[in-house]
Short mmCIF file of C-alpha atoms in Angstrom, two decimals:
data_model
loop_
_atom_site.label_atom_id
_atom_site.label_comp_id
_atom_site.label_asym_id
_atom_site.label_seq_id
_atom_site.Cartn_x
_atom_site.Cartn_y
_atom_site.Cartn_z
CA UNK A 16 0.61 9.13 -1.17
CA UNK A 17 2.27 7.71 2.00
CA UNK A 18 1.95 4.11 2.76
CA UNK A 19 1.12 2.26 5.71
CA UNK A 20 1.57 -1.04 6.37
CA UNK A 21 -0.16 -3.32 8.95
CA UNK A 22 0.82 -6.52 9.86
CA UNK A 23 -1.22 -9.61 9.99
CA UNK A 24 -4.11 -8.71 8.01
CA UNK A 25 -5.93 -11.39 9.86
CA UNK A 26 -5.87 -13.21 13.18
CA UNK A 27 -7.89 -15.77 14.55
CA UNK A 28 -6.75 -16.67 18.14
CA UNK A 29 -8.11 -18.68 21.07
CA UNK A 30 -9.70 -16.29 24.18
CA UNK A 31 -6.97 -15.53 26.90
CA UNK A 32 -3.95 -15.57 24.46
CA UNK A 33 -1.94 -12.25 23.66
CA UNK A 34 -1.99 -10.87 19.89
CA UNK A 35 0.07 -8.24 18.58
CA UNK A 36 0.02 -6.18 15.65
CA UNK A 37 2.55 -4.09 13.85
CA UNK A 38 2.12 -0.72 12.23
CA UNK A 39 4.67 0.50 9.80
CA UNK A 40 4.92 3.72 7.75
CA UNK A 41 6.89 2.42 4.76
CA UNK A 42 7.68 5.81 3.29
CA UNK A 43 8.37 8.75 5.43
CA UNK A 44 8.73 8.70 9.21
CA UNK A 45 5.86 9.15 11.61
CA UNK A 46 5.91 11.66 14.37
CA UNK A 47 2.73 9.77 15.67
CA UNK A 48 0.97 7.17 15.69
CA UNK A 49 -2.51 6.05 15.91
CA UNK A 50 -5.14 3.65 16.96
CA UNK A 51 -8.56 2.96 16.07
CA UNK A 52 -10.98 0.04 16.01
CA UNK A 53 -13.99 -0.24 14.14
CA UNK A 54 -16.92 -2.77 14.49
CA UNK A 55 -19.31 -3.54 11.32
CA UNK A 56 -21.05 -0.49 9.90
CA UNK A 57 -19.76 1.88 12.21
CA UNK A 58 -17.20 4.53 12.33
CA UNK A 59 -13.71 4.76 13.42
CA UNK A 60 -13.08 4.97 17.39
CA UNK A 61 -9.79 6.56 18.42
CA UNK A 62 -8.44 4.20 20.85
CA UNK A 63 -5.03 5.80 21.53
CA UNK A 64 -2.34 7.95 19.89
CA UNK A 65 1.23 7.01 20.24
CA UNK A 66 4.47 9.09 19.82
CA UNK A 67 7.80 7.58 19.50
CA UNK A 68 9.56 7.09 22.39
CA UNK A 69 7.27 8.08 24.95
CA UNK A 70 3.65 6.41 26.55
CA UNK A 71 0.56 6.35 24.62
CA UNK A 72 -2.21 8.66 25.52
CA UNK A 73 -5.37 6.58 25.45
CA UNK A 74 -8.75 7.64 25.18
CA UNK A 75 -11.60 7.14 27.72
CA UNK A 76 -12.94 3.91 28.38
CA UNK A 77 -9.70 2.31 26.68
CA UNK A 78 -8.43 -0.12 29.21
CA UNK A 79 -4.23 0.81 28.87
CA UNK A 80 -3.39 -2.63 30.74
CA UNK A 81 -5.23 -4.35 28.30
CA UNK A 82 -4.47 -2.55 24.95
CA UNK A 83 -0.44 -2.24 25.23
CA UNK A 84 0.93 0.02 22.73
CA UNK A 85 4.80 0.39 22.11
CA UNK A 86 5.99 3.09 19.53
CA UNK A 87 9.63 1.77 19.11
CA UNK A 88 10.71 3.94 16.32
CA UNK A 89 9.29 6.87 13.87
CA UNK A 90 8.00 3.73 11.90
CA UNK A 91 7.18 1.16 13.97
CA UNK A 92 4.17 1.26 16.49
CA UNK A 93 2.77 -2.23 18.08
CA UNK A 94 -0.52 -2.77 19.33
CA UNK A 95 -0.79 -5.95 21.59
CA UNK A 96 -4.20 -6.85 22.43
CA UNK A 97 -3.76 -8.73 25.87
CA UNK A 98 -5.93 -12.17 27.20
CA UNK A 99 -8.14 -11.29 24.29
CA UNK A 100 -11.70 -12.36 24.73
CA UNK A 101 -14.46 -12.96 22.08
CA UNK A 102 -15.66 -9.10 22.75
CA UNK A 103 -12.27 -8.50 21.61
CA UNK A 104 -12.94 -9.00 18.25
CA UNK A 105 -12.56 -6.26 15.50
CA UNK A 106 -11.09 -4.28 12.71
CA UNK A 107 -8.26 -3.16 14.15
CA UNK A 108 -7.00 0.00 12.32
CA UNK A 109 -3.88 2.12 12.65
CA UNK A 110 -2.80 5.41 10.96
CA UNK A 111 0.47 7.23 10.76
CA UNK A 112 0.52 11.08 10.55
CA UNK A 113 3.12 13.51 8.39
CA UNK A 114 3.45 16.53 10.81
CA UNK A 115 3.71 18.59 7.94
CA UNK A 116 1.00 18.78 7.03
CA UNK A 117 -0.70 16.89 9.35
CA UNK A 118 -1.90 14.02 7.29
CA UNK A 119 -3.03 10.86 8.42
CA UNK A 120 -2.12 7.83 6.39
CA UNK A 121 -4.23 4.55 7.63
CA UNK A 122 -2.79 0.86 7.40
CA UNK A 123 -5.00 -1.71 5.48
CA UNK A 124 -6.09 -2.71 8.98
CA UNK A 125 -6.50 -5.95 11.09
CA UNK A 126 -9.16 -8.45 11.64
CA UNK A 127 -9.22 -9.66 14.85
CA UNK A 128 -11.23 -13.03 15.74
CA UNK A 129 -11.08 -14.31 18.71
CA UNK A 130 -13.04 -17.95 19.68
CA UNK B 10 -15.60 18.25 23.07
CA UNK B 11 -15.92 18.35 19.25
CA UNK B 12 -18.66 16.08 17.12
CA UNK B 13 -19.01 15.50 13.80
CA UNK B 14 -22.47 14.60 12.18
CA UNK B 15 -22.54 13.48 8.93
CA UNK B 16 -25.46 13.20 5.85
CA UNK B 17 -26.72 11.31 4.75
CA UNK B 18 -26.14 7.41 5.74
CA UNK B 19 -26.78 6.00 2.86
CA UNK B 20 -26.97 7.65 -0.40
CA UNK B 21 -27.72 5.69 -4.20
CA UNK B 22 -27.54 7.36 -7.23
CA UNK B 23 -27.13 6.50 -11.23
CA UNK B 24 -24.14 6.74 -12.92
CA UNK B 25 -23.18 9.59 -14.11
CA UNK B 26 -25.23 11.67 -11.39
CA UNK B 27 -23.61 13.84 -8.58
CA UNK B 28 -23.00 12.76 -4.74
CA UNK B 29 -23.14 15.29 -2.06
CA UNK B 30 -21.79 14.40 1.42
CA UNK B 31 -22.89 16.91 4.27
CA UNK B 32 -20.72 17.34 7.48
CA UNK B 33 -20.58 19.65 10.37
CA UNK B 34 -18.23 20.19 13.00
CA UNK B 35 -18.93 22.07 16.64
CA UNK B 36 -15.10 23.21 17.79
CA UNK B 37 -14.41 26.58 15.66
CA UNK B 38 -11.20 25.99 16.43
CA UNK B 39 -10.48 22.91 13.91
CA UNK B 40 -8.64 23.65 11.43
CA UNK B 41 -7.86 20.59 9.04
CA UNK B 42 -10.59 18.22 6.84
CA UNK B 43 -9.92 15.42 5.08
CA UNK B 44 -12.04 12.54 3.53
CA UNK B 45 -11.90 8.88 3.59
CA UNK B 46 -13.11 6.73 1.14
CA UNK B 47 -13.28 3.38 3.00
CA UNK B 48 -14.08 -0.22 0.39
CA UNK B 49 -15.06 -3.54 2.21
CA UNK B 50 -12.76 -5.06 4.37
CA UNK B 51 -9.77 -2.37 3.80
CA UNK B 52 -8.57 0.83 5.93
CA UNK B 53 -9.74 4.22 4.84
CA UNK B 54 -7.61 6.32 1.55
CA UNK B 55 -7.56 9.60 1.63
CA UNK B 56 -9.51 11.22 -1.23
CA UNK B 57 -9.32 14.92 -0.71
CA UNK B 58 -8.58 17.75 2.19
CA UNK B 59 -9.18 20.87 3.21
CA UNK B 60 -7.78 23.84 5.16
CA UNK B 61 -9.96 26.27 7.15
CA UNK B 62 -7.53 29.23 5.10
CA UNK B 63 -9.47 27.74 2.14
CA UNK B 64 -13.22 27.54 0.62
CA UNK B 65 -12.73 24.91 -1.79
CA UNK B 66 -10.69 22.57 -3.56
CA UNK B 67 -11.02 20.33 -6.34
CA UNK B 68 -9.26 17.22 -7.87
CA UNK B 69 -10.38 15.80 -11.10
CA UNK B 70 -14.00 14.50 -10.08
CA UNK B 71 -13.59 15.27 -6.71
CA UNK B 72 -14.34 18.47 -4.63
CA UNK B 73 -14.75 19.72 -1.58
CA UNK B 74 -16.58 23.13 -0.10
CA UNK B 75 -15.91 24.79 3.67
CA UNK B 76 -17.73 27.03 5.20
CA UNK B 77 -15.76 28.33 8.61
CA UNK B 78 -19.06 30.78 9.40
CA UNK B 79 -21.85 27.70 9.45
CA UNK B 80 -18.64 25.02 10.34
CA UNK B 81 -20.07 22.76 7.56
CA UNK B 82 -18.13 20.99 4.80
CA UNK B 83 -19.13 19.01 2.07
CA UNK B 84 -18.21 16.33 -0.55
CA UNK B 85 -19.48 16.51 -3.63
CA UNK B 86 -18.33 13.23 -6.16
CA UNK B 87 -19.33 14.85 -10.01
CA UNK B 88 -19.69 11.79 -12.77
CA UNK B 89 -19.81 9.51 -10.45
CA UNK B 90 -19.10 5.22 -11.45
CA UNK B 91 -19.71 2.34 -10.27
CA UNK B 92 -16.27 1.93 -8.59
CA UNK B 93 -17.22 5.10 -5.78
CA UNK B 94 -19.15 3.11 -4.32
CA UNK B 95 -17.88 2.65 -0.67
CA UNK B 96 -18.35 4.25 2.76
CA UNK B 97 -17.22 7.87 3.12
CA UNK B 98 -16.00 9.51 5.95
CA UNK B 99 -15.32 13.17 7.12
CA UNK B 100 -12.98 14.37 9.58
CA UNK B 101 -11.95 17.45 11.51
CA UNK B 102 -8.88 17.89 13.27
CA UNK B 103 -8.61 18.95 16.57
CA UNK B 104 -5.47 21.22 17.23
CA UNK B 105 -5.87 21.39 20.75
CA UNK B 106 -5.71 17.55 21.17
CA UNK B 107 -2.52 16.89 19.24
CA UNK B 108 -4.46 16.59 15.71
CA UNK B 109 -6.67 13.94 16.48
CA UNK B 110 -9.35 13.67 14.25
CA UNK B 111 -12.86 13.08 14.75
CA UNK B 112 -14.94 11.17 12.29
CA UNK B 113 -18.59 11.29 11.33
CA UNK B 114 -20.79 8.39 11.00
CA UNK B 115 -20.19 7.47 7.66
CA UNK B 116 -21.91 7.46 4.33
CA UNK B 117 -22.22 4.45 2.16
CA UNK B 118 -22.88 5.46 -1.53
CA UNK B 119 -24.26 3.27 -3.97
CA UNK B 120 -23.49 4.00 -7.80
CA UNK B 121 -26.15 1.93 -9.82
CA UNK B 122 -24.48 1.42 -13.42
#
């Protein structure tokens, strides 16, 4: 299968610092792009989805100034959590779709903690 | 907008037994439905999909049923070891929203050796 790549695994950062995470589809090129987070137990909640080379479309209730999401190339989209706060803190997951067929491949995700 | 519900939450069974994951889907119009297997601390794997052209599909232990008239799909894990254990997700694909998915809940199976 495709592969996915998310980078740092982990992150432990103080509140009102910026964080960024990379997405990377190792293996085939992405058309788009997506973003989830997940808290403990729960599902997965879409936060945006990203095509290469043009804005992310995010989802309701998804602040855009404070999740920043740059899709640079067809395998390379960055997530930068902004002034993160301790309500901030989550699995931060990202997938990469095939558009044929339209498969999506998640990263190994991110932990976010922020103090 | 489309939901997914998914059945049950939690589900334990002995090895060896079957595991039968429920979902249904309100928008007729998806088309597209994979599962996730999801393990502690990682990001989901695909496991198996579907098409709505298709009623079933198996691989190896794994299979999965679709039923466009009732817009249910299900899982269903045959032999199952101690190693499924994880959280389980369904999906359907929205085509009108650029294939997003949405998910269900979840289902954490237990396999008790």
């Amino acid at each position: 299968g495709a592969v996915v790549s998310q980078h740092p695994s982990r992150v432990i950062c103080k509140s009102g610092t910026s964080v960024k995470i990379e997405c990377r589809s190792l293996d085939f090129q992405a058309t788009t792009m997506f973003w989830y987070r997940q808290f403990p137990k729960q599902s997965l909640m879409l936060m945006a989805t990203s095509n290469e080379g043009s804005k992310a479309t995010y989802e309701q209730g998804v602040e855009k100034d404070k999740f920043l999401i740059n899709h640079a190339s067809l395998t390379l989209s960055t997530l930068t959590v902004t002034s993160a706060h301790p309500e901030d803190s989550s699995f931060y997951i990202c997938s990469a779709q095939n558009r044929l067929p339209e498969t999506q491949y998640f990263g190994p995700g991110t932990r976010l903690l922020v103090l | 907008g489309e939901n997914v519900e998914q059945h049950p939450s939690t589900l334990s069974v002995q090895e060896g037994d079957s595991a039968v994951i429920k979902c249904t889907y309100s928008d007729s119009a998806s088309n597209y439905f994979p599962w996730y297997k999801q393990e502690l601390g990682k990001g989901p794997q695909l496991i198996i999909d579907i098409r709505s052209n298709v009623g079933e599909k198996k691989d190896q232990r794994i299979a999965v049923t679709l039923n466009k008239t009732a817009k249910h799909f299900s899982l269903h894990i045959t032999e199952t070891q101690p190693e499924d254990s994880a959280v389980y997700f369904c999906a359907a694909s929205i085509p009108k929203s650029l294939d997003k998915y949405i998910f269900g809940t979840g289902t954490r199976l237990k396999v008790l050796a």
